Amino acid sequence: MPLTPLDIHNKEFSKGFRGYDEDEVNEFLDQVIKDYEMVIREKKELEERLNEMTERIGHFNSIEETLNKSIIVAQEAAEEVKRNAQKEAKLIIKEAEKNSDRIVNESLSKARKIALEIEELKKQSKVFRTRFKMLIEAQLDLLNSDDWDQLLQYELDSTELQSLKEEDSLA
Protein backbone atom coordinates (compact mmCIF):
# COMPACT_ATOMS: atom_id res chain seq x y z
CA MET A 1 0.00 0.00 0.00
CA PRO A 2 1.44 3.44 -0.91
CA LEU A 3 2.62 5.85 1.72
CA THR A 4 0.26 8.75 2.52
CA PRO A 5 1.13 12.22 3.86
CA LEU A 6 -0.58 11.28 7.14
CA ASP A 7 1.70 8.23 7.45
CA ILE A 8 4.70 10.49 7.05
CA HIS A 9 3.31 12.98 9.54
CA ASN A 10 2.62 10.33 12.17
CA LYS A 11 5.90 8.54 11.71
CA GLU A 12 7.97 8.60 14.88
CA PHE A 13 11.53 7.59 15.06
CA SER A 14 13.09 6.05 18.10
CA LYS A 15 15.65 8.16 19.86
CA GLY A 16 19.08 6.94 20.08
CA PHE A 17 22.26 8.21 21.49
CA ARG A 18 23.55 10.96 19.39
CA GLY A 19 20.64 10.58 16.95
CA TYR A 20 19.51 13.14 14.38
CA ASP A 21 18.47 16.64 15.42
CA GLU A 22 14.75 16.36 16.05
CA ASP A 23 13.96 19.85 14.67
CA GLU A 24 15.84 19.17 11.45
CA VAL A 25 14.10 15.83 11.00
CA ASN A 26 10.70 17.44 11.70
CA GLU A 27 11.41 20.27 9.26
CA PHE A 28 12.51 17.80 6.64
CA LEU A 29 9.46 15.62 7.23
CA ASP A 30 7.20 18.71 6.98
CA GLN A 31 8.84 19.54 3.66
CA VAL A 32 8.44 15.92 2.48
CA ILE A 33 4.76 15.99 3.55
CA LYS A 34 4.16 19.21 1.57
CA ASP A 35 5.96 17.90 -1.47
CA TYR A 36 4.23 14.53 -1.25
CA GLU A 37 0.82 16.18 -0.89
CA MET A 38 1.63 18.34 -3.91
CA VAL A 39 2.65 15.26 -5.92
CA ILE A 40 -0.55 13.48 -4.91
CA ARG A 41 -2.66 16.55 -5.92
CA GLU A 42 -0.83 16.79 -9.22
CA LYS A 43 -1.31 13.08 -9.75
CA LYS A 44 -5.03 13.43 -9.02
CA GLU A 45 -5.31 16.45 -11.34
CA LEU A 46 -3.44 14.58 -14.04
CA GLU A 47 -5.67 11.55 -13.59
CA GLU A 48 -8.73 13.82 -13.90
CA ARG A 49 -7.29 15.43 -17.02
CA LEU A 50 -6.45 12.00 -18.36
CA ASN A 51 -10.04 10.91 -17.76
CA GLU A 52 -11.33 14.07 -19.47
CA MET A 53 -8.99 13.53 -22.38
CA THR A 54 -10.00 9.89 -22.57
CA GLU A 55 -13.65 10.94 -22.69
CA ARG A 56 -12.87 13.55 -25.32
CA ILE A 57 -10.90 11.02 -27.35
CA GLY A 58 -13.85 8.64 -27.03
CA HIS A 59 -16.15 11.43 -28.19
CA PHE A 60 -13.84 12.26 -31.11
CA ASN A 61 -13.49 8.58 -31.94
CA SER A 62 -17.28 8.35 -32.00
CA ILE A 63 -17.45 11.41 -34.27
CA GLU A 64 -14.72 9.94 -36.48
CA GLU A 65 -16.59 6.65 -36.72
CA THR A 66 -19.81 8.49 -37.57
CA LEU A 67 -18.00 10.55 -40.20
CA ASN A 68 -16.39 7.45 -41.67
CA LYS A 69 -19.79 5.78 -41.87
CA SER A 70 -21.24 8.94 -43.42
CA ILE A 71 -18.43 9.02 -45.97
CA ILE A 72 -19.02 5.38 -46.83
CA VAL A 73 -22.77 5.99 -47.19
CA ALA A 74 -22.07 9.05 -49.34
CA GLN A 75 -19.64 7.07 -51.51
CA GLU A 76 -22.17 4.28 -51.92
CA ALA A 77 -24.88 6.80 -52.78
CA ALA A 78 -22.55 8.47 -55.28
CA GLU A 79 -21.76 5.08 -56.84
CA GLU A 80 -25.47 4.27 -57.03
CA VAL A 81 -26.19 7.65 -58.65
CA LYS A 82 -23.31 7.06 -61.07
CA ARG A 83 -24.59 3.57 -61.96
CA ASN A 84 -28.12 4.91 -62.47
CA ALA A 85 -26.80 7.76 -64.60
CA GLN A 86 -24.81 5.30 -66.72
CA LYS A 87 -27.87 3.07 -67.15
CA GLU A 88 -29.98 6.08 -68.10
CA ALA A 89 -27.29 7.28 -70.51
CA LYS A 90 -27.21 3.84 -72.17
CA LEU A 91 -31.00 3.87 -72.48
CA ILE A 92 -30.93 7.36 -73.96
CA ILE A 93 -28.22 6.32 -76.42
CA LYS A 94 -30.18 3.20 -77.45
CA GLU A 95 -33.33 5.29 -77.92
CA ALA A 96 -31.38 7.88 -79.92
CA GLU A 97 -29.87 5.12 -82.09
CA LYS A 98 -33.33 3.67 -82.72
CA ASN A 99 -34.67 7.12 -83.59
CA SER A 100 -31.69 7.88 -85.82
CA ASP A 101 -32.10 4.52 -87.61
CA ARG A 102 -35.79 5.22 -88.09
CA ILE A 103 -35.11 8.75 -89.34
CA VAL A 104 -32.39 7.53 -91.71
CA ASN A 105 -34.65 4.76 -93.03
CA GLU A 106 -37.53 7.19 -93.50
CA SER A 107 -35.19 9.64 -95.23
CA LEU A 108 -33.86 6.91 -97.54
CA SER A 109 -37.40 5.82 -98.32
CA LYS A 110 -38.44 9.41 -99.09
CA ALA A 111 -35.29 9.90 -101.18
CA ARG A 112 -36.09 6.74 -103.19
CA LYS A 113 -39.68 7.89 -103.65
CA ILE A 114 -38.52 11.33 -104.78
CA ALA A 115 -35.95 9.74 -107.13
CA LEU A 116 -38.71 7.59 -108.64
CA GLU A 117 -40.95 10.66 -108.97
CA ILE A 118 -38.08 12.55 -110.64
CA GLU A 119 -37.56 9.68 -113.10
CA GLU A 120 -41.30 9.59 -113.81
CA LEU A 121 -41.31 13.38 -114.34
CA LYS A 122 -38.33 13.04 -116.70
CA LYS A 123 -40.19 10.38 -118.69
CA GLN A 124 -43.31 12.52 -118.78
CA SER A 125 -41.31 15.56 -119.84
CA LYS A 126 -39.67 13.54 -122.67
CA VAL A 127 -43.09 12.32 -123.79
CA PHE A 128 -44.48 15.86 -123.58
CA ARG A 129 -41.48 17.27 -125.43
CA THR A 130 -41.79 14.64 -128.15
CA ARG A 131 -45.53 15.21 -128.54
CA PHE A 132 -45.10 18.99 -128.45
CA LYS A 133 -42.32 18.75 -131.03
CA MET A 134 -44.55 16.55 -133.21
CA LEU A 135 -47.42 19.02 -132.84
CA ILE A 136 -45.21 21.96 -133.75
CA GLU A 137 -43.73 20.05 -136.69
CA ALA A 138 -47.22 19.13 -137.84
CA GLN A 139 -48.28 22.76 -137.55
CA LEU A 140 -45.13 23.81 -139.47
CA ASP A 141 -45.91 21.23 -142.10
CA LEU A 142 -49.39 22.71 -142.37
CA LEU A 143 -47.94 26.18 -142.65
CA ASN A 144 -45.42 25.06 -145.22
CA SER A 145 -47.97 23.09 -147.29
CA ASP A 146 -49.17 24.29 -150.68
CA ASP A 147 -52.78 24.38 -149.45
CA TRP A 148 -52.24 27.89 -148.15
CA ASP A 149 -51.10 29.09 -151.52
CA GLN A 150 -54.14 27.50 -153.16
CA LEU A 151 -56.47 29.11 -150.66
CA LEU A 152 -55.02 32.49 -151.35
CA GLN A 153 -55.44 31.99 -155.07
CA TYR A 154 -59.04 30.95 -154.76
CA GLU A 155 -61.45 33.78 -155.49
CA LEU A 156 -65.13 33.95 -154.77
CA ASP A 157 -67.34 36.72 -155.65
CA SER A 158 -70.03 37.92 -153.35
CA THR A 159 -72.87 36.67 -155.56
CA GLU A 160 -71.53 33.16 -155.37
CA LEU A 161 -71.37 33.41 -151.62
CA GLN A 162 -74.97 34.60 -151.51
CA SER A 163 -76.18 31.74 -153.63
CA LEU A 164 -74.23 29.25 -151.54
CA LYS A 165 -75.79 30.68 -148.43
CA GLU A 166 -79.28 30.36 -149.84
CA GLU A 167 -78.65 26.78 -150.83
CA ASP A 168 -77.48 25.94 -147.33
CA SER A 169 -80.53 27.56 -145.75
CA LEU A 170 -82.96 25.67 -148.03
CA ALA A 171 -81.40 22.39 -147.33
C-alpha positions as semicolon CSV with decimal commas, in nm:
position;residue;x (nm);y (nm);z (nm)
1;M;0,000;0,000;0,000
2;P;0,144;0,344;-0,091
3;L;0,262;0,585;0,172
4;T;0,026;0,875;0,252
5;P;0,113;1,222;0,386
6;L;-0,058;1,128;0,714
7;D;0,170;0,823;0,745
8;I;0,470;1,049;0,705
9;H;0,331;1,298;0,954
10;N;0,262;1,033;1,217
11;K;0,590;0,854;1,171
12;E;0,797;0,860;1,488
13;F;1,153;0,759;1,506
14;S;1,309;0,605;1,810
15;K;1,565;0,816;1,986
16;G;1,908;0,694;2,008
17;F;2,226;0,821;2,149
18;R;2,355;1,096;1,939
19;G;2,064;1,058;1,695
20;Y;1,951;1,314;1,438
21;D;1,847;1,664;1,542
22;E;1,475;1,636;1,605
23;D;1,396;1,985;1,467
24;E;1,584;1,917;1,145
25;V;1,410;1,583;1,100
26;N;1,070;1,744;1,170
27;E;1,141;2,027;0,926
28;F;1,251;1,780;0,664
29;L;0,946;1,562;0,723
30;D;0,720;1,871;0,698
31;Q;0,884;1,954;0,366
32;V;0,844;1,592;0,248
33;I;0,476;1,599;0,355
34;K;0,416;1,921;0,157
35;D;0,596;1,790;-0,147
36;Y;0,423;1,453;-0,125
37;E;0,082;1,618;-0,089
38;M;0,163;1,834;-0,391
39;V;0,265;1,526;-0,592
40;I;-0,055;1,348;-0,491
41;R;-0,266;1,655;-0,592
42;E;-0,083;1,679;-0,922
43;K;-0,131;1,308;-0,975
44;K;-0,503;1,343;-0,902
45;E;-0,531;1,645;-1,134
46;L;-0,344;1,458;-1,404
47;E;-0,567;1,155;-1,359
48;E;-0,873;1,382;-1,390
49;R;-0,729;1,543;-1,702
50;L;-0,645;1,200;-1,836
51;N;-1,004;1,091;-1,776
52;E;-1,133;1,407;-1,947
53;M;-0,899;1,353;-2,238
54;T;-1,000;0,989;-2,257
55;E;-1,365;1,094;-2,269
56;R;-1,287;1,355;-2,532
57;I;-1,090;1,102;-2,735
58;G;-1,385;0,864;-2,703
59;H;-1,615;1,143;-2,819
60;F;-1,384;1,226;-3,111
61;N;-1,349;0,858;-3,194
62;S;-1,728;0,835;-3,200
63;I;-1,745;1,141;-3,427
64;E;-1,472;0,994;-3,648
65;E;-1,659;0,665;-3,672
66;T;-1,981;0,849;-3,757
67;L;-1,800;1,055;-4,020
68;N;-1,639;0,745;-4,167
69;K;-1,979;0,578;-4,187
70;S;-2,124;0,894;-4,342
71;I;-1,843;0,902;-4,597
72;I;-1,902;0,538;-4,683
73;V;-2,277;0,599;-4,719
74;A;-2,207;0,905;-4,934
75;Q;-1,964;0,707;-5,151
76;E;-2,217;0,428;-5,192
77;A;-2,488;0,680;-5,278
78;A;-2,255;0,847;-5,528
79;E;-2,176;0,508;-5,684
80;E;-2,547;0,427;-5,703
81;V;-2,619;0,765;-5,865
82;K;-2,331;0,706;-6,107
83;R;-2,459;0,357;-6,196
84;N;-2,812;0,491;-6,247
85;A;-2,680;0,776;-6,460
86;Q;-2,481;0,530;-6,672
87;K;-2,787;0,307;-6,715
88;E;-2,998;0,608;-6,810
89;A;-2,729;0,728;-7,051
90;K;-2,721;0,384;-7,217
91;L;-3,100;0,387;-7,248
92;I;-3,093;0,736;-7,396
93;I;-2,822;0,632;-7,642
94;K;-3,018;0,320;-7,745
95;E;-3,333;0,529;-7,792
96;A;-3,138;0,788;-7,992
97;E;-2,987;0,512;-8,209
98;K;-3,333;0,367;-8,272
99;N;-3,467;0,712;-8,359
100;S;-3,169;0,788;-8,582
101;D;-3,210;0,452;-8,761
102;R;-3,579;0,522;-8,809
103;I;-3,511;0,875;-8,934
104;V;-3,239;0,753;-9,171
105;N;-3,465;0,476;-9,303
106;E;-3,753;0,719;-9,350
107;S;-3,519;0,964;-9,523
108;L;-3,386;0,691;-9,754
109;S;-3,740;0,582;-9,832
110;K;-3,844;0,941;-9,909
111;A;-3,529;0,990;-10,118
112;R;-3,609;0,674;-10,319
113;K;-3,968;0,789;-10,365
114;I;-3,852;1,133;-10,478
115;A;-3,595;0,974;-10,713
116;L;-3,871;0,759;-10,864
117;E;-4,095;1,066;-10,897
118;I;-3,808;1,255;-11,064
119;E;-3,756;0,968;-11,310
120;E;-4,130;0,959;-11,381
121;L;-4,131;1,338;-11,434
122;K;-3,833;1,304;-11,670
123;K;-4,019;1,038;-11,869
124;Q;-4,331;1,252;-11,878
125;S;-4,131;1,556;-11,984
126;K;-3,967;1,354;-12,267
127;V;-4,309;1,232;-12,379
128;F;-4,448;1,586;-12,358
129;R;-4,148;1,727;-12,543
130;T;-4,179;1,464;-12,815
131;R;-4,553;1,521;-12,854
132;F;-4,510;1,899;-12,845
133;K;-4,232;1,875;-13,103
134;M;-4,455;1,655;-13,321
135;L;-4,742;1,902;-13,284
136;I;-4,521;2,196;-13,375
137;E;-4,373;2,005;-13,669
138;A;-4,722;1,913;-13,784
139;Q;-4,828;2,276;-13,755
140;L;-4,513;2,381;-13,947
141;D;-4,591;2,123;-14,210
142;L;-4,939;2,271;-14,237
143;L;-4,794;2,618;-14,265
144;N;-4,542;2,506;-14,522
145;S;-4,797;2,309;-14,729
146;D;-4,917;2,429;-15,068
147;D;-5,278;2,438;-14,945
148;W;-5,224;2,789;-14,815
149;D;-5,110;2,909;-15,152
150;Q;-5,414;2,750;-15,316
151;L;-5,647;2,911;-15,066
152;L;-5,502;3,249;-15,135
153;Q;-5,544;3,199;-15,507
154;Y;-5,904;3,095;-15,476
155;E;-6,145;3,378;-15,549
156;L;-6,513;3,395;-15,477
157;D;-6,734;3,672;-15,565
158;S;-7,003;3,792;-15,335
159;T;-7,287;3,667;-15,556
160;E;-7,153;3,316;-15,537
161;L;-7,137;3,341;-15,162
162;Q;-7,497;3,460;-15,151
163;S;-7,618;3,174;-15,363
164;L;-7,423;2,925;-15,154
165;K;-7,579;3,068;-14,843
166;E;-7,928;3,036;-14,984
167;E;-7,865;2,678;-15,083
168;D;-7,748;2,594;-14,733
169;S;-8,053;2,756;-14,575
170;L;-8,296;2,567;-14,803
171;A;-8,140;2,239;-14,733
